[in-house]
Amino acid sequence: MPVLPSWLTDPPWDQFAAFLPERPTVDPSHPLGCHRRRISDRIVFDKLLQLLRFGCSYQAISDTTCSATTIRNRRDEWIRLGIFARLKQIMLESYDRIVGLVLDQIAIDGSITKAPGGGEVAGPSPVDRGKQGLKRSGMTDGYGIPLGRVLAGANRHDSPLLAPTLDLLDDLGPLPDDITVHLDAGYDSDISRTELAARNLHGRIAHKGEKAPIQASQRWHVERTHAWQNAFHRLARCYERRATVINAFLDLADTIITIRSLIRRAWTTHRWDDRPKRRP
């Protein structure tokens, strides 16, 4: 059984393959005039999806079709080419063109996950007895489509991460004139309000000490998106040590989340040849 349905994995692969450079199947510079055939990029891509979904080790996912070393080498090659970030951007643009991003309502919040292996952006977790953890300050549109994130140690407070997270809005192109940013009580400070005012953004911030249901604002969308991302076990328990690799897996997860939302919302309004028979 595939790790994800074909209607969810084929669209990103088609776009991903378009970014890949041409590579000969057999190395022509080999001194003996022969060499082992190059492992198919599609096999490695499927292995990365399995790693992302199951959260297992590279050795556990390797088999006779592809070794753990090949997966790591091909992953690093694709990261250097910037393919994961480009894939995420293409899918965001496609979603915006077909459905439309709700950019007048932005939600930002932090999520702490385990990072047993430590790494560049890990830190002692205040909610896990000081064990190594990772915080991602995520930003979504008004429906919950992931727009970007900033990685930091689990011991970092949400408020200082607001400014670099808001800077990611510059990568989205033209924005509405009136944007409301929904934040929880962790951002209830003059520093946060100053950052919002400097960018001409209106903030709807929960007040410290006042209990309010999350459904009272649009903030629940980012909470749901964090749950979507944590369903990929590679992100919920991260053993990667380099920030570039973590961001690559997050870009791949955000791509799948965006495509799933796009197909789900376009299922009743659009028709295409390989459209799923039932609404996702």
PDB file of N, CA and C in Angstrom, residues 1-5 8-9 12 39-68 71 75 78 84 229-237 239-240 249 252-253 256:
ATOM      1  N   MET A   1       0.849  -1.189   0.000  1.00  0.00           N
ATOM      2  CA  MET A   1       0.000   0.000   0.000  1.00  0.00           C
ATOM      3  C   MET A   1       0.891   1.247   0.000  1.00  0.00           C
ATOM      4  N   PRO A   2       0.609   2.231  -0.867  1.00  0.00           N
ATOM      5  CA  PRO A   2       1.428   3.437  -0.910  1.00  0.00           C
ATOM      6  C   PRO A   2       1.284   4.259   0.358  1.00  0.00           C
ATOM      7  N   VAL A   3       2.333   5.043   0.656  1.00  0.00           N
ATOM      8  CA  VAL A   3       2.314   5.845   1.862  1.00  0.00           C
ATOM      9  C   VAL A   3       1.242   6.925   1.799  1.00  0.00           C
ATOM     10  N   LEU A   4       0.961   7.433   0.602  1.00  0.00           N
ATOM     11  CA  LEU A   4      -0.083   8.420   0.359  1.00  0.00           C
ATOM     12  C   LEU A   4      -0.769   8.059  -0.944  1.00  0.00           C
ATOM     13  N   PRO A   5      -2.037   8.418  -1.125  1.00  0.00           N
ATOM     14  CA  PRO A   5      -2.739   8.087  -2.378  1.00  0.00           C
ATOM     15  C   PRO A   5      -2.077   8.756  -3.579  1.00  0.00           C
ATOM     16  N   LEU A   8      -2.528  12.359  -4.546  1.00  0.00           N
ATOM     17  CA  LEU A   8      -1.868  13.340  -3.691  1.00  0.00           C
ATOM     18  C   LEU A   8      -0.364  13.409  -3.940  1.00  0.00           C
ATOM     19  N   THR A   9       0.240  12.334  -4.429  1.00  0.00           N
ATOM     20  CA  THR A   9       1.681  12.315  -4.644  1.00  0.00           C
ATOM     21  C   THR A   9       2.090  12.581  -6.089  1.00  0.00           C
ATOM     22  N   PRO A  12       2.705  16.663  -7.046  1.00  0.00           N
ATOM     23  CA  PRO A  12       3.990  17.242  -6.658  1.00  0.00           C
ATOM     24  C   PRO A  12       5.176  16.593  -7.361  1.00  0.00           C
ATOM     25  N   ILE A  39      20.141   5.324  -9.536  1.00  0.00           N
ATOM     26  CA  ILE A  39      18.838   5.065  -8.939  1.00  0.00           C
ATOM     27  C   ILE A  39      17.851   6.116  -9.423  1.00  0.00           C
ATOM     28  N   SER A  40      16.670   5.688  -9.794  1.00  0.00           N
ATOM     29  CA  SER A  40      15.651   6.606 -10.307  1.00  0.00           C
ATOM     30  C   SER A  40      15.306   7.670  -9.269  1.00  0.00           C
ATOM     31  N   ASP A  41      15.150   8.905  -9.735  1.00  0.00           N
ATOM     32  CA  ASP A  41      14.765   9.993  -8.838  1.00  0.00           C
ATOM     33  C   ASP A  41      13.388   9.746  -8.225  1.00  0.00           C
ATOM     34  N   ARG A  42      12.511   9.105  -8.952  1.00  0.00           N
ATOM     35  CA  ARG A  42      11.167   8.835  -8.408  1.00  0.00           C
ATOM     36  C   ARG A  42      11.251   7.878  -7.222  1.00  0.00           C
ATOM     37  N   ILE A  43      12.147   6.913  -7.266  1.00  0.00           N
ATOM     38  CA  ILE A  43      12.308   5.993  -6.136  1.00  0.00           C
ATOM     39  C   ILE A  43      12.771   6.751  -4.902  1.00  0.00           C
ATOM     40  N   VAL A  44      13.740   7.640  -5.080  1.00  0.00           N
ATOM     41  CA  VAL A  44      14.252   8.411  -3.946  1.00  0.00           C
ATOM     42  C   VAL A  44      13.180   9.357  -3.424  1.00  0.00           C
ATOM     43  N   PHE A  45      12.424   9.967  -4.321  1.00  0.00           N
ATOM     44  CA  PHE A  45      11.344  10.866  -3.901  1.00  0.00           C
ATOM     45  C   PHE A  45      10.311  10.111  -3.066  1.00  0.00           C
ATOM     46  N   ASP A  46       9.943   8.921  -3.496  1.00  0.00           N
ATOM     47  CA  ASP A  46       8.992   8.119  -2.720  1.00  0.00           C
ATOM     48  C   ASP A  46       9.571   7.722  -1.365  1.00  0.00           C
ATOM     49  N   LYS A  47      10.877   7.458  -1.318  1.00  0.00           N
ATOM     50  CA  LYS A  47      11.507   7.135  -0.043  1.00  0.00           C
ATOM     51  C   LYS A  47      11.456   8.333   0.904  1.00  0.00           C
ATOM     52  N   LEU A  48      11.649   9.535   0.387  1.00  0.00           N
ATOM     53  CA  LEU A  48      11.568  10.734   1.227  1.00  0.00           C
ATOM     54  C   LEU A  48      10.152  10.925   1.756  1.00  0.00           C
ATOM     55  N   LEU A  49       9.153  10.614   0.939  1.00  0.00           N
ATOM     56  CA  LEU A  49       7.772  10.688   1.413  1.00  0.00           C
ATOM     57  C   LEU A  49       7.533   9.679   2.534  1.00  0.00           C
ATOM     58  N   GLN A  50       8.094   8.495   2.407  1.00  0.00           N
ATOM     59  CA  GLN A  50       7.948   7.492   3.461  1.00  0.00           C
ATOM     60  C   GLN A  50       8.648   7.942   4.748  1.00  0.00           C
ATOM     61  N   LEU A  51       9.837   8.516   4.603  1.00  0.00           N
ATOM     62  CA  LEU A  51      10.531   9.049   5.776  1.00  0.00           C
ATOM     63  C   LEU A  51       9.708  10.132   6.454  1.00  0.00           C
ATOM     64  N   LEU A  52       9.144  11.015   5.651  1.00  0.00           N
ATOM     65  CA  LEU A  52       8.355  12.114   6.186  1.00  0.00           C
ATOM     66  C   LEU A  52       7.119  11.600   6.908  1.00  0.00           C
ATOM     67  N   ARG A  53       6.457  10.639   6.328  1.00  0.00           N
ATOM     68  CA  ARG A  53       5.192  10.161   6.897  1.00  0.00           C
ATOM     69  C   ARG A  53       5.404   9.262   8.107  1.00  0.00           C
ATOM     70  N   PHE A  54       6.353   8.348   8.028  1.00  0.00           N
ATOM     71  CA  PHE A  54       6.531   7.355   9.083  1.00  0.00           C
ATOM     72  C   PHE A  54       7.519   7.797  10.156  1.00  0.00           C
ATOM     73  N   GLY A  55       8.466   8.681   9.827  1.00  0.00           N
ATOM     74  CA  GLY A  55       9.424   9.151  10.808  1.00  0.00           C
ATOM     75  C   GLY A  55      10.499   8.150  11.164  1.00  0.00           C
ATOM     76  N   CYS A  56      10.685   7.109  10.355  1.00  0.00           N
ATOM     77  CA  CYS A  56      11.684   6.088  10.663  1.00  0.00           C
ATOM     78  C   CYS A  56      13.066   6.549  10.215  1.00  0.00           C
ATOM     79  N   SER A  57      14.072   5.739  10.477  1.00  0.00           N
ATOM     80  CA  SER A  57      15.443   6.078  10.115  1.00  0.00           C
ATOM     81  C   SER A  57      15.689   5.794   8.635  1.00  0.00           C
ATOM     82  N   TYR A  58      16.791   6.336   8.125  1.00  0.00           N
ATOM     83  CA  TYR A  58      17.149   6.097   6.729  1.00  0.00           C
ATOM     84  C   TYR A  58      17.498   4.623   6.518  1.00  0.00           C
ATOM     85  N   GLN A  59      18.136   4.013   7.496  1.00  0.00           N
ATOM     86  CA  GLN A  59      18.488   2.595   7.361  1.00  0.00           C
ATOM     87  C   GLN A  59      17.236   1.713   7.328  1.00  0.00           C
ATOM     88  N   ALA A  60      16.217   2.099   8.113  1.00  0.00           N
ATOM     89  CA  ALA A  60      14.997   1.290   8.167  1.00  0.00           C
ATOM     90  C   ALA A  60      14.209   1.359   6.871  1.00  0.00           C
ATOM     91  N   ILE A  61      14.291   2.487   6.160  1.00  0.00           N
ATOM     92  CA  ILE A  61      13.499   2.657   4.950  1.00  0.00           C
ATOM     93  C   ILE A  61      14.240   2.191   3.705  1.00  0.00           C
ATOM     94  N   SER A  62      15.558   1.982   3.821  1.00  0.00           N
ATOM     95  CA  SER A  62      16.329   1.532   2.662  1.00  0.00           C
ATOM     96  C   SER A  62      16.047   0.059   2.377  1.00  0.00           C
ATOM     97  N   ASP A  63      16.213  -0.320   1.119  1.00  0.00           N
ATOM     98  CA  ASP A  63      16.022  -1.711   0.703  1.00  0.00           C
ATOM     99  C   ASP A  63      16.872  -1.958  -0.529  1.00  0.00           C
ATOM    100  N   THR A  64      16.554  -2.998  -1.277  1.00  0.00           N
ATOM    101  CA  THR A  64      17.354  -3.336  -2.454  1.00  0.00           C
ATOM    102  C   THR A  64      17.220  -2.311  -3.566  1.00  0.00           C
ATOM    103  N   THR A  65      16.174  -1.504  -3.535  1.00  0.00           N
ATOM    104  CA  THR A  65      15.985  -0.505  -4.593  1.00  0.00           C
ATOM    105  C   THR A  65      16.778   0.764  -4.345  1.00  0.00           C
ATOM    106  N   CYS A  66      17.098   1.053  -3.077  1.00  0.00           N
ATOM    107  CA  CYS A  66      17.759   2.316  -2.769  1.00  0.00           C
ATOM    108  C   CYS A  66      18.399   2.233  -1.387  1.00  0.00           C
ATOM    109  N   SER A  67      19.645   2.647  -1.270  1.00  0.00           N
ATOM    110  CA  SER A  67      20.352   2.596   0.002  1.00  0.00           C
ATOM    111  C   SER A  67      20.127   3.883   0.786  1.00  0.00           C
ATOM    112  N   ALA A  68      20.448   3.832   2.075  1.00  0.00           N
ATOM    113  CA  ALA A  68      20.315   5.014   2.923  1.00  0.00           C
ATOM    114  C   ALA A  68      21.260   6.120   2.473  1.00  0.00           C
ATOM    115  N   ILE A  71      19.779   7.978  -0.474  1.00  0.00           N
ATOM    116  CA  ILE A  71      18.688   8.869  -0.062  1.00  0.00           C
ATOM    117  C   ILE A  71      19.261  10.166   0.498  1.00  0.00           C
ATOM    118  N   ARG A  75      18.974  13.742  -1.324  1.00  0.00           N
ATOM    119  CA  ARG A  75      18.292  14.783  -0.537  1.00  0.00           C
ATOM    120  C   ARG A  75      19.130  16.048  -0.471  1.00  0.00           C
ATOM    121  N   TRP A  78      19.269  17.899  -3.825  1.00  0.00           N
ATOM    122  CA  TRP A  78      18.048  18.637  -4.119  1.00  0.00           C
ATOM    123  C   TRP A  78      17.906  19.875  -3.233  1.00  0.00           C
ATOM    124  N   PHE A  84      13.023  21.961  -3.051  1.00  0.00           N
ATOM    125  CA  PHE A  84      11.922  21.832  -2.089  1.00  0.00           C
ATOM    126  C   PHE A  84      11.232  23.182  -1.871  1.00  0.00           C
ATOM    127  N   GLN A 229       0.734  19.184  10.289  1.00  0.00           N
ATOM    128  CA  GLN A 229       2.174  18.977  10.127  1.00  0.00           C
ATOM    129  C   GLN A 229       2.686  17.882  11.054  1.00  0.00           C
ATOM    130  N   ASN A 230       2.168  17.828  12.270  1.00  0.00           N
ATOM    131  CA  ASN A 230       2.625  16.815  13.214  1.00  0.00           C
ATOM    132  C   ASN A 230       2.130  15.421  12.855  1.00  0.00           C
ATOM    133  N   ALA A 231       1.167  15.333  11.931  1.00  0.00           N
ATOM    134  CA  ALA A 231       0.755  14.017  11.447  1.00  0.00           C
ATOM    135  C   ALA A 231       1.867  13.362  10.633  1.00  0.00           C
ATOM    136  N   PHE A 232       2.820  14.171  10.149  1.00  0.00           N
ATOM    137  CA  PHE A 232       4.020  13.639   9.520  1.00  0.00           C
ATOM    138  C   PHE A 232       5.045  13.408  10.644  1.00  0.00           C
ATOM    139  N   HIS A 233       5.284  12.164  10.968  1.00  0.00           N
ATOM    140  CA  HIS A 233       6.034  11.832  12.169  1.00  0.00           C
ATOM    141  C   HIS A 233       7.492  12.281  12.114  1.00  0.00           C
ATOM    142  N   ARG A 234       7.996  12.572  10.926  1.00  0.00           N
ATOM    143  CA  ARG A 234       9.346  13.109  10.827  1.00  0.00           C
ATOM    144  C   ARG A 234       9.441  14.492  11.463  1.00  0.00           C
ATOM    145  N   LEU A 235       8.317  15.215  11.499  1.00  0.00           N
ATOM    146  CA  LEU A 235       8.286  16.560  12.063  1.00  0.00           C
ATOM    147  C   LEU A 235       7.899  16.545  13.536  1.00  0.00           C
ATOM    148  N   ALA A 236       7.074  15.588  13.934  1.00  0.00           N
ATOM    149  CA  ALA A 236       6.643  15.516  15.329  1.00  0.00           C
ATOM    150  C   ALA A 236       7.771  15.052  16.240  1.00  0.00           C
ATOM    151  N   ARG A 237       8.683  14.262  15.711  1.00  0.00           N
ATOM    152  CA  ARG A 237       9.851  13.789  16.473  1.00  0.00           C
ATOM    153  C   ARG A 237      11.046  13.863  15.537  1.00  0.00           C
ATOM    154  N   TYR A 239      14.713  13.993  14.203  1.00  0.00           N
ATOM    155  CA  TYR A 239      16.080  13.543  14.457  1.00  0.00           C
ATOM    156  C   TYR A 239      17.092  14.266  13.571  1.00  0.00           C
ATOM    157  N   GLU A 240      16.622  15.076  12.648  1.00  0.00           N
ATOM    158  CA  GLU A 240      17.545  15.814  11.786  1.00  0.00           C
ATOM    159  C   GLU A 240      18.244  16.901  12.588  1.00  0.00           C
ATOM    160  N   PHE A 249      12.107  19.129   4.735  1.00  0.00           N
ATOM    161  CA  PHE A 249      11.001  18.237   5.076  1.00  0.00           C
ATOM    162  C   PHE A 249       9.731  19.041   5.372  1.00  0.00           C
ATOM    163  N   LEU A 252       8.248  20.070   2.091  1.00  0.00           N
ATOM    164  CA  LEU A 252       7.575  18.936   1.450  1.00  0.00           C
ATOM    165  C   LEU A 252       6.233  18.666   2.118  1.00  0.00           C
ATOM    166  N   ALA A 253       6.186  18.733   3.455  1.00  0.00           N
ATOM    167  CA  ALA A 253       4.915  18.533   4.159  1.00  0.00           C
ATOM    168  C   ALA A 253       3.920  19.648   3.823  1.00  0.00           C
ATOM    169  N   ILE A 256       2.327  19.034   0.449  1.00  0.00           N
ATOM    170  CA  ILE A 256       1.273  18.013   0.474  1.00  0.00           C
ATOM    171  C   ILE A 256       0.004  18.575   1.120  1.00  0.00           C
TER     172      ILE A 256
END
